[in-house]
Coordinates of C-alpha atoms and ligand atoms in Angstrom, one line a residue:
M538 CA 235.4 -26.6 45.0
I539 CA 238.7 -26.5 43.0
P540 CA 238.7 -29.2 40.9
Y541 CA 241.9 -31.7 39.3
G542 CA 241.7 -30.6 35.8
R543 CA 239.4 -28.8 34.2
Q544 CA 238.6 -27.4 30.2
S545 CA 239.3 -23.9 29.2
I546 CA 237.0 -22.2 26.7
D547 CA 237.4 -19.0 25.5
E548 CA 235.3 -17.1 22.7
A549 CA 237.4 -17.7 19.9
D550 CA 236.9 -21.7 20.6
V551 CA 233.1 -20.0 20.4
A552 CA 233.2 -18.6 17.9
A553 CA 235.3 -21.9 15.9
V554 CA 233.1 -24.2 16.4
T555 CA 229.4 -21.6 15.7
A556 CA 231.1 -21.3 12.5
V557 CA 230.7 -25.3 11.8
L558 CA 227.3 -25.5 12.7
R559 CA 226.8 -22.6 10.0
S560 CA 228.3 -24.0 7.2
D561 CA 228.2 -27.0 4.8
F562 CA 229.7 -30.2 6.7
L563 CA 228.6 -31.7 9.6
T564 CA 230.7 -34.3 9.7
Q565 CA 233.8 -35.4 7.0
G566 CA 234.2 -32.3 5.8
P567 CA 237.8 -30.2 5.3
V568 CA 238.4 -29.6 9.6
V569 CA 238.9 -32.7 10.6
P570 CA 241.8 -33.1 8.0
R571 CA 243.2 -29.4 9.6
F572 CA 243.1 -30.6 12.9
E573 CA 245.1 -34.1 11.9
E574 CA 247.7 -31.2 10.3
S575 CA 247.4 -29.1 13.2
V576 CA 248.9 -32.4 15.2
A577 CA 251.1 -33.7 13.4
G578 CA 252.9 -30.5 11.8
Y579 CA 252.8 -29.6 16.0
C580 CA 254.5 -33.2 16.8
G581 CA 256.9 -33.2 14.0
I582 CA 254.8 -36.5 11.6
D583 CA 253.3 -37.2 8.3
H584 CA 250.1 -38.8 9.4
A585 CA 247.9 -38.0 12.1
V586 CA 244.3 -39.8 12.7
A587 CA 241.7 -38.2 13.9
V588 CA 239.0 -40.3 16.0
T589 CA 236.2 -40.4 18.7
S590 CA 238.5 -40.2 21.9
A591 CA 241.7 -42.0 22.6
T592 CA 240.1 -45.6 23.3
A593 CA 238.8 -45.9 19.6
A594 CA 242.7 -45.1 18.7
L595 CA 243.8 -47.3 20.7
H596 CA 240.9 -49.7 19.9
V597 CA 242.4 -49.0 15.5
A598 CA 245.5 -48.7 16.3
C599 CA 245.9 -52.2 18.2
L600 CA 243.7 -53.9 14.5
A601 CA 246.3 -51.4 12.5
L602 CA 248.7 -53.6 14.0
G603 CA 246.8 -57.2 13.3
V604 CA 246.7 -57.3 17.1
G605 CA 243.9 -60.3 16.8
P606 CA 242.9 -64.0 19.2
G607 CA 246.3 -65.9 20.0
D608 CA 248.0 -62.5 20.6
M609 CA 249.7 -61.5 24.0
V610 CA 249.6 -57.3 24.9
W611 CA 251.4 -55.9 27.5
T612 CA 250.5 -52.4 29.5
S613 CA 251.2 -50.7 32.5
P614 CA 248.6 -51.4 35.7
N615 CA 248.9 -47.7 36.5
T616 CA 247.0 -46.2 33.7
F617 CA 243.3 -46.0 32.7
V618 CA 241.1 -49.1 31.9
A619 CA 241.7 -48.0 28.3
S620 CA 245.2 -48.3 27.8
A621 CA 244.2 -52.5 28.2
N622 CA 241.0 -52.8 26.7
C623 CA 242.1 -52.2 23.4
A624 CA 243.9 -55.4 23.4
R625 CA 240.7 -57.7 24.8
Y626 CA 238.6 -55.4 22.4
C627 CA 240.4 -57.9 19.5
G628 CA 240.6 -60.9 21.3
A629 CA 243.9 -60.9 22.7
S630 CA 245.4 -61.4 25.6
V631 CA 246.1 -58.7 28.2
D632 CA 248.8 -58.5 31.1
F633 CA 250.8 -55.4 32.8
V634 CA 254.5 -54.4 33.8
D635 CA 254.7 -52.8 37.1
I636 CA 256.4 -48.9 37.0
D637 CA 259.6 -47.7 38.4
P638 CA 258.2 -46.3 42.2
A639 CA 260.6 -42.7 41.2
T640 CA 258.7 -41.9 37.3
L641 CA 255.1 -44.0 37.9
N642 CA 255.5 -45.3 34.2
M643 CA 256.5 -48.8 33.0
S644 CA 259.8 -50.4 34.9
P645 CA 262.2 -51.2 31.2
V646 CA 263.8 -53.1 34.0
L647 CA 261.3 -54.7 35.0
L648 CA 260.0 -55.1 31.2
A649 CA 263.6 -57.1 30.1
E650 CA 263.1 -58.7 32.7
K651 CA 259.9 -60.5 32.5
L652 CA 261.0 -60.3 28.0
E653 CA 263.4 -62.6 29.0
T654 CA 260.8 -65.1 31.0
A655 CA 257.9 -64.8 27.8
A656 CA 261.5 -65.4 25.6
R657 CA 262.0 -68.8 27.3
N658 CA 258.0 -69.3 27.2
G659 CA 257.2 -68.4 23.9
V660 CA 255.2 -65.8 24.6
V661 CA 256.5 -63.0 24.0
P662 CA 254.1 -59.8 23.6
K663 CA 252.9 -58.8 20.1
V664 CA 251.9 -55.2 21.0
V665 CA 253.6 -53.2 24.4
I666 CA 251.6 -50.3 25.1
P667 CA 253.6 -47.8 27.5
V668 CA 251.6 -44.7 29.2
H669 CA 253.5 -41.5 29.6
F670 CA 252.2 -41.3 32.8
A671 CA 250.7 -38.1 34.2
G672 CA 252.5 -36.5 30.7
T673 CA 255.8 -37.1 31.9
P674 CA 257.6 -39.8 29.0
C675 CA 258.4 -43.9 29.6
D676 CA 261.6 -44.2 29.2
M677 CA 261.4 -44.8 25.3
E678 CA 265.0 -45.0 24.0
A679 CA 265.0 -48.1 26.3
I680 CA 261.7 -50.1 25.3
H681 CA 262.1 -49.7 22.1
A682 CA 266.0 -51.0 22.0
L683 CA 263.7 -53.9 23.6
S684 CA 261.5 -53.8 21.2
Q685 CA 264.3 -54.4 18.3
Q686 CA 265.8 -57.3 20.6
Y687 CA 262.3 -59.6 21.0
G688 CA 260.7 -58.0 17.9
F689 CA 257.6 -56.5 19.6
A690 CA 255.8 -53.2 17.8
I691 CA 254.8 -50.2 20.7
I692 CA 251.9 -48.1 20.6
E693 CA 252.6 -45.1 23.4
D694 CA 249.5 -43.8 25.3
A695 CA 250.4 -40.2 25.3
S696 CA 246.7 -39.4 26.9
H697 CA 248.0 -37.4 29.6
A698 CA 251.2 -36.2 26.6
I699 CA 250.5 -33.9 24.4
G700 CA 252.5 -31.0 24.2
A701 CA 255.3 -33.5 26.2
R702 CA 258.8 -33.3 24.7
Y703 CA 261.1 -36.5 24.5
R704 CA 265.1 -36.2 24.2
E705 CA 265.5 -34.4 21.0
G706 CA 261.2 -34.3 19.5
F707 CA 258.0 -34.4 20.9
V708 CA 255.9 -37.2 21.8
G709 CA 254.1 -37.4 18.9
D710 CA 257.0 -38.0 16.5
C711 CA 256.7 -41.9 17.0
R712 CA 261.0 -41.4 17.1
Y713 CA 260.7 -44.6 18.9
S714 CA 257.3 -46.2 19.1
D715 CA 255.1 -47.1 15.7
I716 CA 251.8 -45.1 17.2
T717 CA 251.3 -42.4 18.9
V718 CA 248.0 -41.8 20.8
F719 CA 246.0 -39.0 22.9
S720 CA 242.5 -38.0 24.6
F721 CA 241.5 -35.0 24.1
H722 CA 238.6 -35.2 27.0
P723 CA 237.8 -32.2 29.1
V724 CA 240.1 -33.1 31.7
K725 CA 243.6 -33.5 29.4
I726 CA 246.1 -30.7 27.5
I727 CA 243.4 -29.6 25.4
T728 CA 240.0 -31.1 24.4
T729 CA 237.5 -31.8 21.7
A730 CA 235.3 -32.5 24.3
E731 CA 235.2 -36.2 23.5
G732 CA 237.9 -37.1 20.8
G733 CA 241.8 -38.4 20.3
L734 CA 243.6 -39.4 17.4
A735 CA 247.2 -41.2 16.2
T736 CA 250.0 -40.4 14.8
T737 CA 252.5 -42.5 13.0
R738 CA 255.2 -41.9 10.8
S739 CA 254.1 -45.0 8.4
A740 CA 252.1 -44.5 5.5
E741 CA 250.2 -48.3 5.9
L742 CA 249.6 -47.8 9.0
A743 CA 247.8 -44.8 8.7
R744 CA 245.5 -46.5 5.7
R745 CA 244.9 -49.2 7.9
M746 CA 243.4 -46.8 10.6
R747 CA 241.6 -44.8 9.0
L748 CA 240.0 -47.9 7.4
F749 CA 238.8 -49.3 10.6
R750 CA 237.5 -45.2 11.3
S751 CA 234.7 -45.8 9.2
H752 CA 233.5 -49.4 8.6
G753 CA 236.0 -50.4 6.7
I754 CA 234.8 -48.8 3.4
S755 CA 236.9 -47.2 1.1
R756 CA 236.5 -45.1 -2.2
A757 CA 239.8 -44.5 -3.4
I758 CA 240.0 -46.9 -7.1
D759 CA 244.1 -47.8 -6.0
E760 CA 242.3 -49.3 -3.1
L761 CA 239.1 -51.5 -5.0
E762 CA 239.2 -55.5 -5.7
S763 CA 237.2 -55.2 -7.9
Q764 CA 236.0 -53.1 -10.7
N765 CA 235.2 -48.9 -9.7
E766 CA 231.7 -49.5 -11.0
G767 CA 230.7 -45.9 -11.1
P768 CA 231.1 -42.7 -9.1
W769 CA 228.8 -43.9 -6.3
Y770 CA 230.6 -47.1 -6.2
Y771 CA 232.8 -48.5 -2.2
E772 CA 233.9 -51.4 -0.9
Q773 CA 234.2 -52.9 2.3
S774 CA 237.7 -54.5 2.4
C775 CA 237.2 -55.2 6.5
L776 CA 235.7 -55.3 9.4
G777 CA 236.1 -51.5 10.4
Y778 CA 233.7 -49.8 12.9
N779 CA 232.0 -46.2 12.5
Y780 CA 234.9 -43.9 15.1
R781 CA 234.7 -40.8 13.0
L782 CA 235.7 -36.9 14.5
S783 CA 233.1 -34.6 13.7
E784 CA 233.7 -31.5 12.5
L785 CA 232.0 -29.4 15.1
H786 CA 235.0 -31.0 17.8
A787 CA 237.9 -30.8 15.1
A788 CA 237.0 -26.8 15.0
L789 CA 237.1 -27.4 18.8
G790 CA 240.9 -28.7 18.5
V791 CA 242.2 -27.4 15.7
S792 CA 241.1 -23.8 18.1
Q793 CA 242.4 -25.4 21.2
M794 CA 245.9 -26.0 19.3
R795 CA 246.3 -22.3 19.1
H796 CA 246.9 -22.7 23.6
L797 CA 248.6 -25.1 24.1
E798 CA 252.8 -24.1 24.5
V799 CA 251.1 -21.2 27.2
W800 CA 248.8 -24.1 28.7
I801 CA 252.4 -26.4 29.5
E802 CA 254.2 -23.2 30.5
R803 CA 252.0 -22.7 33.0
R804 CA 251.0 -26.4 34.3
H805 CA 255.0 -26.5 35.0
Q806 CA 254.9 -22.9 37.3
V807 CA 252.1 -24.6 38.6
R808 CA 254.0 -27.4 39.4
Q809 CA 257.4 -25.0 40.8
R810 CA 254.8 -24.2 43.3
Y811 CA 254.0 -27.2 44.1
D812 CA 257.6 -28.5 44.9
R813 CA 258.5 -25.8 46.0
A814 CA 255.8 -25.7 49.0
F815 CA 256.7 -29.4 50.0
A816 CA 260.5 -29.2 49.6
Q817 CA 260.5 -29.9 53.2
D818 CA 257.4 -31.7 54.3
H819 CA 258.6 -35.4 54.5
E820 CA 255.4 -36.3 54.5
I821 CA 253.9 -35.1 51.1
T822 CA 256.3 -36.9 48.6
C823 CA 256.2 -35.1 45.3
L824 CA 256.2 -36.3 41.1
S825 CA 260.0 -37.0 40.8
P826 CA 261.4 -34.7 38.2
E827 CA 261.8 -35.3 34.7
R828 CA 265.0 -37.0 32.7
E829 CA 265.5 -36.3 29.2
S830 CA 262.7 -34.4 28.9
R831 CA 259.3 -32.0 29.2
S832 CA 255.9 -33.2 30.4
A833 CA 252.8 -31.6 30.0
L834 CA 251.8 -32.3 33.3
H835 CA 248.6 -33.8 33.2
L836 CA 248.4 -34.3 36.4
Y837 CA 250.4 -33.7 39.5
T838 CA 250.6 -35.9 42.5
V839 CA 251.6 -36.4 46.0
Q840 CA 252.0 -39.9 48.3
V841 CA 250.9 -39.5 51.7
D842 CA 250.4 -41.8 54.3
H843 CA 247.2 -41.7 55.5
R844 CA 245.3 -41.0 52.3
R845 CA 241.9 -42.0 53.1
A846 CA 241.6 -39.1 56.1
V847 CA 243.8 -36.8 53.0
F848 CA 241.7 -36.8 51.0
D849 CA 238.7 -36.9 53.3
K850 CA 239.5 -33.8 54.8
M851 CA 240.2 -32.2 50.9
R852 CA 237.3 -33.2 49.4
A853 CA 235.6 -31.3 53.1
S854 CA 237.4 -28.2 52.4
G855 CA 236.2 -28.0 48.7
I856 CA 240.2 -29.4 47.2
G857 CA 238.2 -32.1 44.0
V858 CA 241.1 -34.0 44.8
N859 CA 241.2 -37.2 42.8
V860 CA 242.9 -40.8 42.7
H861 CA 245.0 -42.2 39.1
Y862 CA 244.9 -45.1 39.4
I863 CA 243.0 -47.5 40.9
P864 CA 246.2 -50.8 39.5
V865 CA 243.9 -51.8 35.9
H866 CA 244.6 -55.3 37.4
L867 CA 242.6 -54.7 40.6
Q868 CA 239.7 -54.4 39.2
P869 CA 236.5 -57.4 39.5
D870 CA 236.5 -57.6 35.2
F871 CA 239.8 -58.2 34.8
R872 CA 240.0 -59.7 38.4
K873 CA 238.3 -62.8 36.2
L874 CA 240.7 -63.0 33.8
G875 CA 243.2 -63.8 36.9
F876 CA 244.6 -61.7 38.1
S877 CA 244.9 -60.9 41.6
P878 CA 246.5 -58.2 44.5
G879 CA 250.2 -58.8 44.8
Q880 CA 250.9 -59.5 41.0
F881 CA 252.7 -56.0 40.4
P882 CA 253.8 -54.3 44.1
H883 CA 255.0 -50.6 43.2
S884 CA 251.8 -49.6 41.3
E885 CA 249.8 -51.0 44.6
R886 CA 251.9 -49.3 47.0
Y887 CA 252.1 -46.3 44.7
Y888 CA 248.3 -46.8 44.9
E889 CA 247.5 -46.8 48.5
R890 CA 249.6 -43.5 49.2
A891 CA 248.1 -40.9 46.1
I892 CA 246.7 -37.7 45.6
S893 CA 245.7 -36.2 42.4
L894 CA 246.3 -32.4 43.2
P895 CA 244.0 -29.4 41.0
I896 CA 246.7 -28.4 37.7
Y897 CA 244.6 -26.8 35.2
A898 CA 245.7 -23.7 33.0
T899 CA 243.6 -21.1 34.8
I900 CA 244.0 -22.2 37.7
T901 CA 245.3 -19.4 39.8
D902 CA 248.7 -18.9 42.2
A903 CA 246.0 -18.0 44.9
Q904 CA 243.7 -21.1 44.6
V905 CA 247.0 -23.5 44.3
D906 CA 248.3 -21.4 47.4
T907 CA 244.6 -22.9 49.1
V908 CA 245.4 -26.4 48.2
I909 CA 248.5 -26.1 49.0
R910 CA 247.7 -25.3 52.7
E911 CA 244.7 -27.4 52.3
L912 CA 246.7 -30.6 51.8
R913 CA 249.6 -29.1 54.6
S914 CA 246.7 -29.0 57.8
A915 CA 245.0 -31.9 56.5
V916 CA 248.7 -34.0 56.4
D917 CA 249.1 -32.9 59.6
S918 CA 246.3 -34.0 61.5
S919 CA 246.1 -37.4 60.2
Ligands
PLP1014 C1 241.6 -40.5 29.0 C2 242.8 -41.9 29.0 C3 242.8 -42.7 28.0 C4 241.1 -42.3 26.9 O1 241.4 -41.4 26.9 P1 239.5 -41.3 26.1 O2 239.8 -39.9 24.7 O3 238.5 -40.5 27.2 O4 239.0 -42.9 25.8 C5 243.0 -43.9 27.6 N1 244.1 -43.7 28.7 C6 244.8 -43.2 29.5 C7 246.0 -43.2 30.0 C8 244.1 -42.0 29.7 O5 244.3 -40.8 30.6

């Protein structure tokens, strides 16, 4: 089976992790800060907070921005459920903004329309979470302009997009947002097994995210409400969690960062091979080319008719295709909140036709050619 995505681990990664096992610290040592510096340096930003997953990063990001009961958070329906659940963890309500069928990302036009209605009804969102689907940056300039006009904060869900570039900078530099979140799950661009990280330009938001990461507890003298009672003394100043990444996971992350540029270049070669192969196939719709950005190409999705038949044939011939994403509002747990089919038609239409083809750093040209051959044959016979 050729999977749709997989990690790449070399001997240097193994050595980095085993070195931590032989060191003094398995958690709360020097490697997590080193990983944070590595990602922050790459993105060109001052603050990075590593946590146990992107889900945890989205949660502490919402908490740091003050999301709570009575607040509204908007995201894209074409995403993993975690992009929406973070608001619910905080007791806030969730709503969605449909995608642009060309980019598969949140449509800034539909966002503007929905904001206009929301402003009239007095229910403007506190936070909007654009998701860089497949690693391709959203139109952040337009979304940022709307945030200035309507006064909401922005968390970029860049779980797919470490290494992506947008205009003059890297995704994660928060030029157009308050916080950016990355995932290091093994199917993503680089991995720490499980892990996530939030970047921000704001020292205050970083401080709050660190507090929520570790029980709401601080030992920093200038953060204590009462006087320091001794070297053992710490204070819990808010309700936090244990979202700390271990030194083992961080060591894998530091080691994986070495490969990031090369791996993204390889993903672009794979994409080009697919694009060229399917350019003349009118039954296969490929990803649109990016504008003013470089995608990280976490996913390569195509759209076809008779998706179910094509999917089954691909799986039967050993190609581990997948589908991204079931629109979040159609999940039973979201239908319970009142969402129903037909509300976000672009995401629903896309979902009915979507298939994710294998793309990862170590896939070979021969494997890509096998995928191409099998997809053509599956489409022709469906
Ligand atoms: C993978 C993913 C997440 C969750 O990441 P974890 O690190 O597994 O918690 C969130 N949002 C999107 C868009 C994702 O693809």
